[in-house]
GROMACS .gro file of C-alpha atoms in nm:
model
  242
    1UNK     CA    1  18.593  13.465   4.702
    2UNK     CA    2  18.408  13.138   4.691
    3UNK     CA    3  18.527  12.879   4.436
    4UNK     CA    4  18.297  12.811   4.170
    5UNK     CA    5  18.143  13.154   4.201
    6UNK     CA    6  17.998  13.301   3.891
    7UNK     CA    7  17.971  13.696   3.929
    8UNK     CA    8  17.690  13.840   3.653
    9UNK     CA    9  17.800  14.001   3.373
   10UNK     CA   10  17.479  14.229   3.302
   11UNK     CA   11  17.159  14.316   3.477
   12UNK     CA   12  17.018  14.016   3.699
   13UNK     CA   13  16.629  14.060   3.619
   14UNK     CA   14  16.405  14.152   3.967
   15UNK     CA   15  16.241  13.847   4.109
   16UNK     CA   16  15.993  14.014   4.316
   17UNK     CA   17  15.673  14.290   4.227
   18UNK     CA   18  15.448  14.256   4.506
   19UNK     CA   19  15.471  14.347   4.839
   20UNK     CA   20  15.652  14.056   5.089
   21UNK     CA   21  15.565  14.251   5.352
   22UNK     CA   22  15.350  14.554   5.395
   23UNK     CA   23  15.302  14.778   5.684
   24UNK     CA   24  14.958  14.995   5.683
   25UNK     CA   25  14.905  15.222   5.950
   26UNK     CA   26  14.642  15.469   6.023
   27UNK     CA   27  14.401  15.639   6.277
   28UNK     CA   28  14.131  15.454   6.501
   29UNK     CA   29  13.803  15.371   6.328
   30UNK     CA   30  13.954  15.447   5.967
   31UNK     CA   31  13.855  15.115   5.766
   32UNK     CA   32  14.166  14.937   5.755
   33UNK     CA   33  14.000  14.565   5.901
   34UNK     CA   34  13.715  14.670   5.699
   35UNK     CA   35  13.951  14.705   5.396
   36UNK     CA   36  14.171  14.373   5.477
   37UNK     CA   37  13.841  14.180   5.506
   38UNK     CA   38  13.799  14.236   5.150
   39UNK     CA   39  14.131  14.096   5.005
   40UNK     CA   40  14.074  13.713   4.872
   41UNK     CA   41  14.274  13.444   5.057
   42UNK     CA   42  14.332  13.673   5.320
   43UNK     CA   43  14.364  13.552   5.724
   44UNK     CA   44  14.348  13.822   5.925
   45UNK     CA   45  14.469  13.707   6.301
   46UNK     CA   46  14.286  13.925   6.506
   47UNK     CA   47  14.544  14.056   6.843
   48UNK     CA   48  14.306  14.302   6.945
   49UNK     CA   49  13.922  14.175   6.927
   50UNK     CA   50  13.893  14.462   6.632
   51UNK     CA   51  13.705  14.226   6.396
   52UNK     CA   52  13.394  14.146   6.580
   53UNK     CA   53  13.178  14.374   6.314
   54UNK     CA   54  13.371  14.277   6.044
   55UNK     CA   55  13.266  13.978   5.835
   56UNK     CA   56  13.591  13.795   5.736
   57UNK     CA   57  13.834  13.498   5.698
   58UNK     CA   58  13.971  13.552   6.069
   59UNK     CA   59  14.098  13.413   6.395
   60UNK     CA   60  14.178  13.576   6.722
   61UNK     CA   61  14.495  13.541   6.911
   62UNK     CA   62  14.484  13.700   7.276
   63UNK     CA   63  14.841  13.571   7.372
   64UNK     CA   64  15.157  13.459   7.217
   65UNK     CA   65  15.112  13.118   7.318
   66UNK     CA   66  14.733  13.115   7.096
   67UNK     CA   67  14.917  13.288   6.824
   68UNK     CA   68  15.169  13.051   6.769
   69UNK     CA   69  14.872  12.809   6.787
   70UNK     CA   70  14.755  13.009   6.511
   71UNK     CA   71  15.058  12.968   6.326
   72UNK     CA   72  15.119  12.603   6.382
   73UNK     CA   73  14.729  12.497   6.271
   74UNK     CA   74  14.832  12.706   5.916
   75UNK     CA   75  15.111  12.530   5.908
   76UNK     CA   76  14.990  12.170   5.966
   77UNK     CA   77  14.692  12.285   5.700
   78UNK     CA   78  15.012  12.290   5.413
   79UNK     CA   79  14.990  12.710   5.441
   80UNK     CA   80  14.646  12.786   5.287
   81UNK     CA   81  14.653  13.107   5.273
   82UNK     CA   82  14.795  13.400   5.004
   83UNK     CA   83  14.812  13.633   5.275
   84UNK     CA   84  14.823  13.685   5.625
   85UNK     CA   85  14.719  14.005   5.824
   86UNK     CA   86  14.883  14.075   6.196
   87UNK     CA   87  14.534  14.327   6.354
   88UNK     CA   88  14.767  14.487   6.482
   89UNK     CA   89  15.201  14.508   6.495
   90UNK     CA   90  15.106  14.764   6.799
   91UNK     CA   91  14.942  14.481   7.024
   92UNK     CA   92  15.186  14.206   6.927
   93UNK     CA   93  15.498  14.423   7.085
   94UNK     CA   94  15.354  14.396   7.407
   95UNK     CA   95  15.206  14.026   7.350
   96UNK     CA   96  15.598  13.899   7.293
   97UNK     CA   97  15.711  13.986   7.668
   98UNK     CA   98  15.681  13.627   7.806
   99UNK     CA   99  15.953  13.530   7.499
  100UNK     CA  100  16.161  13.850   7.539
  101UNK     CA  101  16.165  13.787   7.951
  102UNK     CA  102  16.262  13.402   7.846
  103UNK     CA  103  16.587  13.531   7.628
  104UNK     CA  104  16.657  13.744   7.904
  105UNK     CA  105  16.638  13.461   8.201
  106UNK     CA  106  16.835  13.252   7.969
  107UNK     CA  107  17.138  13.501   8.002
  108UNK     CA  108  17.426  13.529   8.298
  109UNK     CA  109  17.284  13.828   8.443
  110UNK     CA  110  16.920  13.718   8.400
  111UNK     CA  111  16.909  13.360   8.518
  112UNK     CA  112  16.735  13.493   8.890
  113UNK     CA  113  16.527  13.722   8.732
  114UNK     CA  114  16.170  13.722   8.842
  115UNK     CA  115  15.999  14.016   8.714
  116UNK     CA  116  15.708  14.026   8.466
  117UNK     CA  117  15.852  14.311   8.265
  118UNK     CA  118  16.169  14.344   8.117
  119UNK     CA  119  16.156  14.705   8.000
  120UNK     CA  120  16.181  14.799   8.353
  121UNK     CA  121  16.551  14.671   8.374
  122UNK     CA  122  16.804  14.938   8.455
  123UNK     CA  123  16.948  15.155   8.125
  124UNK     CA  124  16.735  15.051   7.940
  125UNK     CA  125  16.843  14.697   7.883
  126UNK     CA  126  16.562  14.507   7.849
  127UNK     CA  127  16.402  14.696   7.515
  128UNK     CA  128  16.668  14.424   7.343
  129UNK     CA  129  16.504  14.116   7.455
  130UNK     CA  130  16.141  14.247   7.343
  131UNK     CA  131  16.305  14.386   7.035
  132UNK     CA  132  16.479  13.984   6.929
  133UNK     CA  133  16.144  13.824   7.060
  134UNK     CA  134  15.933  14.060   6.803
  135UNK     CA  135  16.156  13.996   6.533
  136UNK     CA  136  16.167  13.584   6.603
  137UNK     CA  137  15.752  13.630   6.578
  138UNK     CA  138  15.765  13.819   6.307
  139UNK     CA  139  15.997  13.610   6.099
  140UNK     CA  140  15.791  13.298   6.188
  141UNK     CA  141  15.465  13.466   6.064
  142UNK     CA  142  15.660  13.594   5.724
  143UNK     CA  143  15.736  13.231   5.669
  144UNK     CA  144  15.335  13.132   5.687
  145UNK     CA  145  15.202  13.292   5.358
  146UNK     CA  146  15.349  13.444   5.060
  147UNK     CA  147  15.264  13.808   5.174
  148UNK     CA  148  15.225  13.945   5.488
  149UNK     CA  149  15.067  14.244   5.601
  150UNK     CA  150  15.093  14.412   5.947
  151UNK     CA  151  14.844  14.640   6.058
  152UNK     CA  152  14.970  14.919   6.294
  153UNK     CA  153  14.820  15.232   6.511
  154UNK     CA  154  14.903  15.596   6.418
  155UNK     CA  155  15.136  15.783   6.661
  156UNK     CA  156  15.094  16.165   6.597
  157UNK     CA  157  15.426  16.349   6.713
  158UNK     CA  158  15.547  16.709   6.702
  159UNK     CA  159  15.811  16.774   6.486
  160UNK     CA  160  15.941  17.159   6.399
  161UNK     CA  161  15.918  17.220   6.005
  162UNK     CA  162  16.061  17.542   5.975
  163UNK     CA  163  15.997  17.752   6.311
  164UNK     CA  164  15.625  17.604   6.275
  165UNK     CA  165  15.483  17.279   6.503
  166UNK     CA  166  15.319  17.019   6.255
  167UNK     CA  167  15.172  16.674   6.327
  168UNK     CA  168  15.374  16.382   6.188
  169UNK     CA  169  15.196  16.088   6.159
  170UNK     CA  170  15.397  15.731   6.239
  171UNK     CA  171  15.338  15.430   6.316
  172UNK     CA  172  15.300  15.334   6.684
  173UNK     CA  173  15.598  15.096   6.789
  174UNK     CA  174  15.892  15.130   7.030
  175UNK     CA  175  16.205  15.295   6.939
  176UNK     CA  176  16.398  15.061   6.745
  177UNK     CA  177  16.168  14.795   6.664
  178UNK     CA  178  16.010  15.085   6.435
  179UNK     CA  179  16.310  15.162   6.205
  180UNK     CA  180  16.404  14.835   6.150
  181UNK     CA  181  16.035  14.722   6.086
  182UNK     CA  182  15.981  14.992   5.849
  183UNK     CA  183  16.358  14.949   5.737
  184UNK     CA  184  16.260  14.575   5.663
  185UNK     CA  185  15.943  14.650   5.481
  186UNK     CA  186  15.894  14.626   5.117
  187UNK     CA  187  15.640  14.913   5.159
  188UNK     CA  188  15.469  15.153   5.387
  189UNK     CA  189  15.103  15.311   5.384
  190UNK     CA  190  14.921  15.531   5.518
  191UNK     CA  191  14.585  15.492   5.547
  192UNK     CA  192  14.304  15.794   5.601
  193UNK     CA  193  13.905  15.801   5.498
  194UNK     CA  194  13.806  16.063   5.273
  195UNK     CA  195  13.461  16.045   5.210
  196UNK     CA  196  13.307  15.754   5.122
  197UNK     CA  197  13.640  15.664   4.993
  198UNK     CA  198  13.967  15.501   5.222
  199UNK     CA  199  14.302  15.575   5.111
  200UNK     CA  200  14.608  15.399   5.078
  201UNK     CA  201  14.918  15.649   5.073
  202UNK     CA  202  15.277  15.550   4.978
  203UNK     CA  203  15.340  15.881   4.923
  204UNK     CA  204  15.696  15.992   5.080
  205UNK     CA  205  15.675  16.327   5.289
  206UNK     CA  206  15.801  16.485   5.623
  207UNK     CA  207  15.414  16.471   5.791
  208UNK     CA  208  15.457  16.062   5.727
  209UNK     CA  209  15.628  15.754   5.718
  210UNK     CA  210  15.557  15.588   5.392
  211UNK     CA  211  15.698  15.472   5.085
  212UNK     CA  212  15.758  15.136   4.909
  213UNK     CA  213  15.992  14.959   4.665
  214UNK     CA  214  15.781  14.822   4.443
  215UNK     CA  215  15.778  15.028   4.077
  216UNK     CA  216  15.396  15.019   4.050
  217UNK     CA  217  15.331  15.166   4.477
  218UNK     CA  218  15.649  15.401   4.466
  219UNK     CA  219  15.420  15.732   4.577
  220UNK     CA  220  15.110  15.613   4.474
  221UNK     CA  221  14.769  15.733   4.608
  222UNK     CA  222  14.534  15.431   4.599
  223UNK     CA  223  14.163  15.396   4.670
  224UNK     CA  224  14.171  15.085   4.849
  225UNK     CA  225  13.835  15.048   4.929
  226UNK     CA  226  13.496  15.307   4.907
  227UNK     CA  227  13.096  15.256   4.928
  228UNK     CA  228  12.864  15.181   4.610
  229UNK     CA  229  12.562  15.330   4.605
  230UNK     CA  230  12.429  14.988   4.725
  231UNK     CA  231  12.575  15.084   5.042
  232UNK     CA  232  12.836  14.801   4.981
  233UNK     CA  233  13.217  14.861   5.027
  234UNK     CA  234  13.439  14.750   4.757
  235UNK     CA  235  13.827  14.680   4.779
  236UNK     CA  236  14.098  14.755   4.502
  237UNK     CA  237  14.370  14.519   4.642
  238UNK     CA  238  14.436  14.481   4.244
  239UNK     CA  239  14.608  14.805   4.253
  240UNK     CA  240  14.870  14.714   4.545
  241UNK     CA  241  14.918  14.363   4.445
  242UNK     CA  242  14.945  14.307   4.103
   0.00000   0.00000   0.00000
């Protein structure tokens, strides 16, 4: 034990409510850039040109070498912004490969390599390097705003729920990098339209991969955004960050 180490004697009060980082995931077309457009203080880096219909505070990064651009800029501005959005976790896996084939050329067995993929490396091997380069990324980007959010495609998959076949929705991502991302996330939503109304799930349940540890998002059901009768969409970003 450490000298000079106090150990607490009672309860040590929580020192976080909000979100640090939330994943939302969700089908094609749903609302979800729609929905992120309306949070305040909110930059949305755009990996996949998904915002060009979307009025918002926004940037597009079509490489890893723009979006660290991206992330030096917010830096050098003193960190403007309350929140940053990643549109989407899906496309930055595959945007890390020039750092992931990097780590792996700076390695024994690596130094000759010459390939443009490492995922093609025998056994499996190279899924490691891609997994430390998304994680280095994504640590950088956490350290940019107070809360980050990362956006993320729906990957349907069959599962057997007692003798029957059911869809499970989940987040596309690659093996690993998926359970520790959702592992390392302070909460997890699922996103679906239902009528005029989009909805933000943290509900916890075999079809999909949600739930949060916040008190106030722990299976909640929240509208996070629906259409006046103006025709103009509103957000409820209120409910998830308090």
């Amino acid at each position: 034990m450490s000298e000079g180490l106090v150990l607490p004697t009672k309860k040590v009060s929580a020192t976080r409510t909000n979100p640090k980082r939330l994943v939302i995931y969700s089908k094609p077309k749903t609302g979800k850039t729609t929905a992120f457009a309306g949070l305040e203080n909110n930059l949305i880096i755009d990996l996949e040109n998904g915002t060009d219909y979307v009025d918002a505070m926004k940037v597009k990064a079509n490489s890893l070498k723009e979006l660290l651009a991206v992330g030096k800029a917010v830096e050098d501005a003193g960190k403007p912004y309350k929140f940053i959005t990643i549109d989407t976790v899906t496309a930055l896996e595959e945007m890390v490969m020039p750092l992931a084939i990097k780590k792996y050329k700076a390695t024994p067995m690596g130094k000759n390599y010459d390939g443009d993929n490492v995922i093609t490396l025998p056994n499996g091997a190279g899924y490691l390097y891609v997994r430390e380069a998304f994680f280095d990324v994504l640590n950088y980007v956490d350290k940019l705003a107070d809360h980050v959010i990362l956006s993320g495609h729906i990957k349907d998959k069959q599962v057997d729920d007692k003798g029957e076949m059911v869809m499970a929705a989940n987040i596309d991502l690659t093996g690993k990098i998926k359970s520790l991302i959702c592992a390392n996330a302070d909460a997890i939503g699922y996103m679906f339209r239902k009528g005029n109304k989009v909805i933000l799930s943290f509900k916890t349940n075999e079809e999909t991969t949600c739930g949060a540890r916040p008190d106030h998002l722990r299976n909640a059901e929240i509208v996070i955004s629906e259409t006046n009768e103006k025709g103009e969409v509103v957000t409820h970003w209120d409910e998830v960050y308090k």
